[in-house]
Coordinates of C-alpha atoms in Angstrom, one line a residue:
M26 CA 126.3 94.9 92.9
L27 CA 128.7 94.6 90.0
L28 CA 130.7 97.7 91.0
Q29 CA 131.2 96.3 94.5
L30 CA 132.9 93.3 92.9
F31 CA 134.7 95.2 90.2
P32 CA 135.3 98.8 91.4
N33 CA 137.4 99.7 88.4
L34 CA 134.2 99.7 86.3
R35 CA 133.2 103.0 87.9
S36 CA 135.7 104.9 85.7
F37 CA 134.3 103.2 82.5
R38 CA 132.5 105.9 80.6
P39 CA 129.4 103.8 79.6
V40 CA 128.9 102.7 83.2
T41 CA 129.2 106.3 84.4
L42 CA 126.6 107.5 81.9
L43 CA 124.2 104.6 82.8
R44 CA 124.6 105.4 86.5
G45 CA 123.7 109.0 85.9
F46 CA 120.8 108.1 83.6
F47 CA 119.2 105.8 86.3
R48 CA 119.1 108.7 88.7
S49 CA 117.7 111.3 86.3
A50 CA 114.3 112.8 85.5
L51 CA 114.8 111.5 82.0
Y52 CA 114.7 107.9 83.3
L53 CA 111.6 108.6 85.3
G54 CA 110.0 110.0 82.1
L55 CA 110.9 106.9 80.2
I56 CA 109.3 104.6 82.7
V57 CA 106.1 106.6 82.7
F58 CA 106.2 106.8 78.9
L59 CA 106.4 103.0 78.7
M60 CA 103.5 102.8 81.1
V61 CA 101.4 105.0 78.9
I62 CA 102.1 103.3 75.6
S63 CA 101.6 99.9 77.2
E64 CA 98.1 100.9 78.3
L65 CA 97.1 102.7 75.1
F66 CA 98.5 100.1 72.6
A67 CA 98.3 96.9 74.6
L68 CA 102.1 96.4 74.7
E69 CA 102.2 94.9 78.2
L70 CA 104.5 92.0 77.4
A71 CA 107.1 94.1 75.5
V72 CA 107.1 96.8 78.3
F73 CA 107.4 94.1 81.0
Y74 CA 110.6 92.8 79.3
I75 CA 111.9 96.4 79.0
Y76 CA 111.2 97.0 82.7
L77 CA 113.0 93.8 83.6
I78 CA 116.1 94.7 81.5
L79 CA 116.2 98.2 82.9
G80 CA 115.7 97.0 86.5
V81 CA 118.3 94.3 86.3
L82 CA 120.8 96.6 84.6
S83 CA 120.2 99.3 87.2
L84 CA 120.8 96.9 90.1
L85 CA 124.1 95.8 88.5
V86 CA 125.6 99.3 87.9
A87 CA 123.9 101.6 90.5
D88 CA 124.8 101.9 94.2
D89 CA 121.2 101.1 95.3
A90 CA 117.8 100.1 94.2
L91 CA 116.4 103.6 93.6
A92 CA 115.9 103.0 89.9
V93 CA 113.4 100.1 90.7
V94 CA 111.1 102.6 92.5
P95 CA 109.4 104.0 89.3
I96 CA 109.1 100.5 87.9
A97 CA 107.3 99.3 91.0
S98 CA 105.1 102.4 91.0
C99 CA 104.1 102.3 87.4
G100 CA 103.9 98.5 86.8
Y101 CA 100.3 97.9 87.6
M102 CA 99.1 100.9 85.4
T103 CA 100.5 99.3 82.2
I104 CA 97.4 97.0 81.6
A105 CA 95.5 98.0 78.5
R106 CA 91.8 98.6 78.3
Q107 CA 91.3 95.7 75.9
N108 CA 92.9 93.4 78.4
S109 CA 90.7 94.3 81.3
T110 CA 89.6 91.2 83.1
V111 CA 86.6 92.9 84.7
H112 CA 85.0 94.9 81.9
Y113 CA 86.1 93.6 78.5
L114 CA 84.4 90.3 77.6
G115 CA 86.5 89.4 74.6
Q116 CA 89.8 87.6 74.3
T117 CA 92.5 89.2 76.4
I118 CA 96.2 88.8 76.8
F119 CA 95.6 86.8 80.0
D120 CA 93.7 84.2 78.0
S121 CA 96.8 83.6 75.8
A122 CA 98.6 80.2 76.3
T123 CA 102.0 81.8 76.2
F124 CA 101.5 85.0 78.3
P125 CA 101.5 83.2 81.7
I126 CA 104.8 81.5 80.7
H127 CA 106.4 84.9 79.8
L128 CA 105.0 86.5 82.9
A129 CA 106.3 83.7 85.1
A130 CA 109.7 84.0 83.5
I131 CA 109.8 87.7 84.0
L132 CA 108.6 87.5 87.7
S133 CA 111.1 84.7 88.4
V134 CA 114.1 86.6 87.1
A135 CA 112.9 89.8 88.9
V136 CA 112.4 88.0 92.2
V137 CA 115.8 86.3 92.0
V138 CA 117.7 89.5 91.1
L139 CA 115.8 91.6 93.7
T140 CA 116.5 89.0 96.4
A141 CA 120.1 88.7 95.5
H142 CA 120.5 92.5 95.6
L143 CA 118.8 92.6 99.1
V144 CA 121.0 89.9 100.5
F145 CA 124.1 91.5 98.9
T146 CA 123.2 94.9 100.4
L147 CA 122.6 93.5 103.9
V148 CA 125.8 91.6 103.9
K149 CA 128.1 94.2 102.4
R150 CA 126.5 97.2 104.0
P151 CA 125.6 96.6 107.6
A152 CA 124.5 100.2 108.1
R153 CA 121.5 99.4 106.0
R154 CA 120.1 96.9 108.5
Q155 CA 118.1 99.5 110.4
K156 CA 114.6 98.4 111.4
P157 CA 112.0 100.3 109.5
C158 CA 110.0 102.5 111.9
L159 CA 106.6 101.4 110.4
L160 CA 107.3 97.7 110.5
V161 CA 105.3 96.8 113.6
G162 CA 102.3 98.8 112.4
F163 CA 102.3 97.1 109.0
L164 CA 102.7 93.7 110.5
A165 CA 99.8 94.3 113.0
L166 CA 97.6 95.5 110.1
G167 CA 98.5 92.5 108.0
F168 CA 97.8 89.9 110.7
A169 CA 94.5 91.7 111.5
Y170 CA 93.6 91.4 107.8
M171 CA 94.3 87.7 107.8
L172 CA 92.3 87.2 111.0
G173 CA 89.2 88.8 109.6
G174 CA 86.2 86.6 110.3
A175 CA 88.2 84.4 112.7
F176 CA 86.1 82.2 115.1
S177 CA 83.0 82.6 112.9
S178 CA 81.5 80.5 110.2
H179 CA 82.5 83.2 107.7
Y180 CA 86.2 82.7 108.1
S181 CA 88.0 81.1 105.1
A182 CA 91.4 80.4 103.7
R183 CA 90.6 82.6 100.8
S184 CA 89.9 85.5 103.1
A185 CA 93.2 85.0 104.9
L186 CA 95.0 84.7 101.6
F187 CA 93.6 88.1 100.4
G188 CA 94.6 89.5 103.8
F189 CA 98.1 88.4 103.1
V190 CA 98.0 90.0 99.6
Q191 CA 96.9 93.2 101.3
L192 CA 99.9 93.1 103.6
V193 CA 102.3 92.4 100.6
S194 CA 100.8 95.3 98.5
L195 CA 101.2 97.8 101.4
A196 CA 104.5 96.7 102.9
L197 CA 106.6 94.7 100.5
F198 CA 108.2 97.6 98.6
Y199 CA 108.2 99.8 101.7
L200 CA 110.4 97.2 103.4
Y201 CA 112.5 96.4 100.4
F202 CA 113.4 100.0 99.6
S203 CA 113.9 100.8 103.3
F204 CA 116.9 98.4 103.1
T205 CA 118.1 98.8 99.6
V206 CA 117.9 102.6 98.8
D207 CA 120.7 104.9 100.0
W208 CA 118.2 107.5 101.2
E209 CA 120.9 110.0 102.1
N210 CA 121.8 110.2 98.3
V211 CA 118.2 110.4 97.0
P212 CA 117.5 113.8 95.4
K213 CA 114.7 115.7 97.2
W214 CA 112.8 116.2 94.0
Y215 CA 112.7 112.5 93.1
A216 CA 109.4 111.4 94.6
P217 CA 107.5 114.6 93.7
A218 CA 108.8 114.3 90.2
L219 CA 107.8 110.7 89.9
F220 CA 104.2 111.4 91.1
T221 CA 104.0 114.5 88.8
L222 CA 105.0 112.4 85.8
I223 CA 102.6 109.6 86.8
G224 CA 99.8 112.1 86.9
C225 CA 100.7 113.4 83.5
G226 CA 100.8 109.8 82.2
V227 CA 97.4 109.0 83.6
I228 CA 96.0 112.1 82.1
V229 CA 97.2 110.9 78.7
Q230 CA 95.5 107.6 79.4
I231 CA 92.2 109.5 80.1
V232 CA 92.5 111.4 76.8
G233 CA 93.0 108.0 75.2
I234 CA 89.8 106.7 76.6
Y235 CA 87.8 109.7 75.3
T236 CA 89.1 109.0 71.8
I237 CA 87.4 105.6 71.7
P238 CA 84.3 105.8 69.6
S239 CA 82.4 103.1 71.6
I240 CA 82.2 105.2 74.7
W241 CA 80.0 107.7 72.8
V242 CA 76.3 106.6 72.5
N243 CA 74.0 109.1 70.6
G244 CA 76.4 111.8 71.4
L245 CA 76.5 111.1 75.1
I246 CA 79.1 109.4 77.3
D247 CA 78.3 106.4 79.5
R248 CA 80.7 106.9 82.4
R249 CA 80.7 103.2 83.0
E250 CA 82.8 102.9 79.8
L251 CA 85.5 105.2 81.3
Y252 CA 88.0 102.6 82.4
T253 CA 91.5 101.3 81.7
G254 CA 92.8 97.8 82.0
W255 CA 94.0 98.6 85.5
G256 CA 91.0 100.4 87.0
T257 CA 87.6 102.0 86.7
Y258 CA 86.9 105.7 86.6
N259 CA 86.9 105.7 90.4
N260 CA 90.4 104.1 90.5
I261 CA 91.7 106.5 88.0
A262 CA 90.4 109.5 90.0
C263 CA 92.2 108.1 93.1
I264 CA 95.5 108.0 91.4
I265 CA 95.0 111.6 90.0
A266 CA 94.2 112.8 93.6
M267 CA 97.4 111.1 94.9
C268 CA 99.4 112.8 92.2
I269 CA 98.2 116.4 92.7
P270 CA 100.7 117.0 95.5
G271 CA 103.5 116.3 93.1
P272 CA 103.4 119.6 91.1
C273 CA 102.3 121.4 94.3
Y274 CA 105.6 120.4 95.9
F275 CA 107.5 122.2 93.1
A276 CA 105.0 125.1 93.2
A277 CA 105.9 125.6 96.9
T278 CA 109.7 125.1 96.6
R279 CA 110.9 126.2 93.2
R280 CA 111.4 129.5 91.4
H281 CA 108.7 130.0 88.8
G282 CA 106.6 127.5 90.8
W283 CA 103.5 129.1 89.3
A284 CA 104.0 126.8 86.3
Y285 CA 103.7 123.8 88.6
A286 CA 100.7 125.4 90.3
A287 CA 99.1 125.5 86.8
L288 CA 99.9 121.9 86.3
S289 CA 98.2 121.0 89.5
C290 CA 95.1 122.8 88.2
L291 CA 95.3 120.6 85.1
F292 CA 95.4 117.5 87.3
T293 CA 92.3 118.7 89.1
L294 CA 90.5 119.4 85.8
A295 CA 91.3 115.8 84.8
L296 CA 89.4 114.7 87.9
F297 CA 86.2 115.9 86.3
F298 CA 86.8 113.9 83.2
T299 CA 87.1 110.7 85.2
Q300 CA 83.4 111.4 86.1
S301 CA 83.9 109.8 89.5
R302 CA 81.7 111.7 91.9
G303 CA 83.6 110.7 95.0
G304 CA 86.9 111.3 93.2
I305 CA 85.9 114.8 92.1
I306 CA 84.7 115.8 95.6
F307 CA 87.6 114.4 97.6
G308 CA 90.2 115.0 94.9
A309 CA 89.1 118.6 94.7
L310 CA 89.3 118.8 98.5
T311 CA 92.9 117.4 98.3
F312 CA 93.6 120.1 95.7
F313 CA 92.4 122.9 98.1
I314 CA 94.4 121.5 101.0
C315 CA 97.5 121.5 98.6
N316 CA 96.6 125.1 97.7
F317 CA 96.8 126.2 101.3
Y318 CA 100.1 124.4 101.7
V319 CA 101.6 126.0 98.6
I320 CA 100.4 129.5 99.5
G321 CA 101.8 129.1 103.0
A322 CA 105.1 127.6 102.0
S323 CA 106.0 129.7 98.9
K324 CA 107.6 133.1 99.5
G325 CA 107.7 136.6 98.0
R326 CA 106.5 137.0 94.4
E327 CA 106.0 133.2 94.1
K328 CA 103.3 133.3 96.7
T329 CA 101.5 136.0 94.7
Y330 CA 101.9 134.2 91.4
N331 CA 100.7 130.9 92.8
L332 CA 97.6 132.6 94.3
A333 CA 96.9 134.2 91.0
I334 CA 97.1 130.9 89.2
Y335 CA 94.6 129.3 91.6
L336 CA 92.2 132.1 91.5
A337 CA 92.4 132.3 87.7
F338 CA 91.7 128.5 87.5
L339 CA 88.6 128.8 89.7
A340 CA 87.4 131.8 87.7
G341 CA 88.0 130.0 84.4
L342 CA 86.2 126.9 85.7
A343 CA 83.2 129.0 86.8
L344 CA 83.1 130.8 83.4
C345 CA 83.2 127.6 81.5
L346 CA 80.3 126.2 83.6
Y347 CA 78.3 129.3 82.7
L348 CA 79.1 129.7 79.0
M349 CA 79.3 126.0 78.1
Q350 CA 76.5 124.6 80.2
A351 CA 74.8 122.7 77.3
Q352 CA 78.0 121.0 76.2
I353 CA 79.0 120.1 79.7
E354 CA 75.6 118.6 80.5
K355 CA 75.9 116.5 77.3
M356 CA 79.4 115.3 78.1
F357 CA 78.7 114.6 81.8
A358 CA 75.1 113.4 81.3
S359 CA 75.4 110.0 83.0
M360 CA 77.2 111.5 86.0
I361 CA 74.6 114.3 86.3
E362 CA 71.9 111.7 86.0
A363 CA 73.4 109.7 88.9
G364 CA 73.3 112.9 91.0
F365 CA 73.3 112.2 94.7
D366 CA 72.1 108.6 94.3
S367 CA 74.2 106.4 96.6
S368 CA 74.4 103.6 93.9
G369 CA 73.5 101.1 96.5
R370 CA 76.0 102.4 99.1
S371 CA 73.4 103.1 101.8
T372 CA 72.3 99.4 101.8
I373 CA 75.9 98.2 101.7
F374 CA 76.8 100.6 104.6
K375 CA 73.9 99.2 106.7
N376 CA 75.0 95.6 105.9
C377 CA 78.5 96.5 107.0
W378 CA 77.4 97.8 110.3
K379 CA 75.1 94.8 110.8
A380 CA 78.0 92.5 110.2
F381 CA 80.1 94.4 112.7
K382 CA 77.4 94.3 115.4
Q383 CA 77.0 90.6 115.0
F384 CA 80.8 89.8 114.9
P385 CA 82.4 92.8 116.6
V386 CA 85.7 91.3 117.5
F387 CA 87.0 89.8 114.3
G388 CA 84.3 90.8 111.8
V389 CA 83.2 88.6 108.9
G390 CA 86.3 88.5 106.7
F391 CA 86.7 89.8 103.2
Y392 CA 84.3 87.8 101.1
D393 CA 80.6 87.7 100.6
T394 CA 78.6 86.0 103.4
P395 CA 74.9 85.1 103.6
G396 CA 72.9 88.0 105.1
F397 CA 75.7 90.6 104.5
A398 CA 75.5 90.9 100.8
F399 CA 78.3 93.4 100.0
D400 CA 78.9 94.7 96.6
S401 CA 80.4 92.0 94.5
V402 CA 83.6 92.7 92.4
G403 CA 85.0 89.4 91.0
S404 CA 86.2 85.9 91.8
F405 CA 89.4 86.9 93.6
L406 CA 88.9 90.6 94.4
P407 CA 86.5 90.5 97.4
P408 CA 83.2 92.4 97.7
R409 CA 83.6 96.0 98.6
A410 CA 81.9 98.3 101.1
H411 CA 82.6 101.4 99.1
N412 CA 83.9 103.0 102.3
T413 CA 87.3 102.0 103.6
Y414 CA 86.5 102.7 107.2
L415 CA 83.2 100.7 107.3
Q416 CA 85.1 97.9 105.5
L417 CA 87.6 97.9 108.3
F418 CA 84.8 97.4 110.9
S419 CA 82.9 94.7 109.0
T420 CA 86.0 92.8 107.7
G421 CA 88.1 92.6 110.8
G422 CA 86.0 94.1 113.6
I423 CA 87.6 95.8 116.6
V424 CA 90.9 93.9 116.1
L425 CA 91.4 95.3 112.6
V426 CA 90.3 98.8 113.5
A427 CA 92.7 98.8 116.5
A428 CA 95.5 97.6 114.2
Y429 CA 94.7 100.3 111.6
L430 CA 94.6 103.1 114.2
F431 CA 98.0 101.9 115.5
H432 CA 99.4 102.0 112.0
R433 CA 97.8 105.4 111.4
A434 CA 99.3 106.7 114.6
Q435 CA 102.8 105.5 113.5
T436 CA 102.4 107.2 110.1
L437 CA 101.2 110.5 111.7
L438 CA 104.2 110.5 114.1
L439 CA 106.5 109.9 111.1
L440 CA 105.0 112.6 109.0
F441 CA 104.6 115.4 111.6
K442 CA 107.3 114.8 114.2
R443 CA 110.0 116.5 112.1
R444 CA 108.4 118.5 109.3
S445 CA 110.0 119.2 106.0
P446 CA 108.8 119.9 102.4
Q447 CA 109.4 116.3 101.5
K448 CA 107.3 115.0 104.3
A449 CA 104.6 117.6 103.5
F450 CA 104.5 116.1 100.0
V451 CA 104.1 112.6 101.4
A452 CA 101.4 113.7 103.9
L453 CA 99.4 115.2 101.0
V454 CA 99.7 112.1 98.9
V455 CA 98.4 110.0 101.8
C456 CA 95.7 112.6 102.4
G457 CA 94.6 112.2 98.8
L458 CA 94.3 108.4 99.2
L459 CA 92.5 108.5 102.5
L460 CA 90.0 111.2 101.4
T461 CA 89.1 109.4 98.2
S462 CA 88.7 106.2 100.3
I463 CA 85.7 107.7 102.1
L464 CA 83.3 106.6 99.4
D465 CA 85.4 103.8 98.0
C466 CA 87.9 101.2 99.1
H467 CA 91.1 102.4 97.5
F468 CA 93.1 101.6 100.6
F469 CA 92.2 98.0 99.9
N470 CA 93.2 98.2 96.2
I471 CA 96.6 96.7 95.4
G472 CA 97.8 99.5 93.1
P473 CA 97.2 102.5 95.5
G474 CA 98.5 100.3 98.3
I475 CA 101.9 99.9 96.5
L476 CA 102.1 103.6 96.0
Y477 CA 101.2 104.2 99.6
G478 CA 103.9 102.0 100.9
I479 CA 106.5 103.4 98.6
V480 CA 105.8 107.1 99.4
L481 CA 105.9 106.3 103.1
G482 CA 109.4 104.9 102.5
F483 CA 110.4 108.3 101.2
A484 CA 109.2 110.0 104.3
E485 CA 111.2 107.6 106.5
G486 CA 114.2 108.1 104.2
D487 CA 114.0 111.8 104.7
D488 CA 114.3 111.2 108.5
R489 CA 117.3 108.9 108.0
T490 CA 119.0 111.5 105.9
F491 CA 118.4 114.3 108.4
F492 CA 119.7 112.3 111.4
L493 CA 122.7 111.0 109.5
R494 CA 123.7 114.6 108.6
K495 CA 123.2 115.6 112.3
K496 CA 125.5 112.8 113.3
L497 CA 128.2 113.7 110.8
E498 CA 128.0 117.4 111.9
R499 CA 128.9 116.3 115.5

């Protein structure tokens, strides 16, 4: 914004350096590094202020809002384990008398600056007023969320409010960046690099969990103790699955891509250490789908090297399972003990279907209702069906399912109508989310929802860039 008002500042050396920094991989690494140290050392407030300063500064000196993307992507993964409002029963940062004041101040400044930047962009740059192609689908999905349980005794204002929160988490940043990012100038590597770095950051957070003495009891690990301040082991596994396509993009498109193929193997190995059964199964499936893409898209020697890396990883994994069986059984004892037990899912699934049959049009809404005892989570987060698709049927009935299918049709059209490596990356990220949502409700979780909306924005931005170049060529 500042450079639009004072163009001469573009030649000022510090401004030039700042502008380059905000579009660099180094900046992405800094944002992820801050996310990691915040979660490991409970530095949320300090990191929030740094994020605010970086975000405001970038909006002042940069040409668009691209530098806000990593902050929006990483923000919710900054909450430390000791500040978990679900697991930790002691004093947390959220119980502090001053924290809400600081948080309100940070959010207020952020909202004012982001809004001012949006208005400034739309006024000064009319070309950015294009209607986002997924807008109608997102709105249909959001209204269907808010109508969940309508015309039944189960409908409540709280359910409608959470439906609105769902809409905001999925669509807010998608819409904002659709208008405020100059997509034609976004480097093709940007989104894959961001997800690759986030995956590395989350792996460091997993390592941090395993260094906590309290998770070890008599030499064994209770997987229920594998959590951060922002999510359980299932939530962590979902994010890792969504990040696997990041290094796979580089494995398919870069020289010496085998190094990135090896990194994707490390991400997959990290899935096992989350000890999330659904996350391991469907995250590994995402990995194999990515493998097929990488082998098909890479060329010449790179194809051979990538295939060799994947085969070596599978062979090494099998060898470790054979040679270290006792140690593995000890470390993963609680997961092995759970085995194929549904952890109450079978009962929940039946209750979901029962709810849908009794209220097939609008469902029963998000929250617990008599006779349909879903799995309880907390006071604001609603009960979960542990299956995104059964949750759709029970929460919003046919109306919500129809809205979801319409939204899904729009996303499939976006991703496959004009294929490109960037869109393939986005499709694989979405695939990771949807697959891990089969035995959980990650699509209804705010964090993955934010990442989902942002990554779809990159797919649409790829289309805008392509059509703009075609227009200029004419």
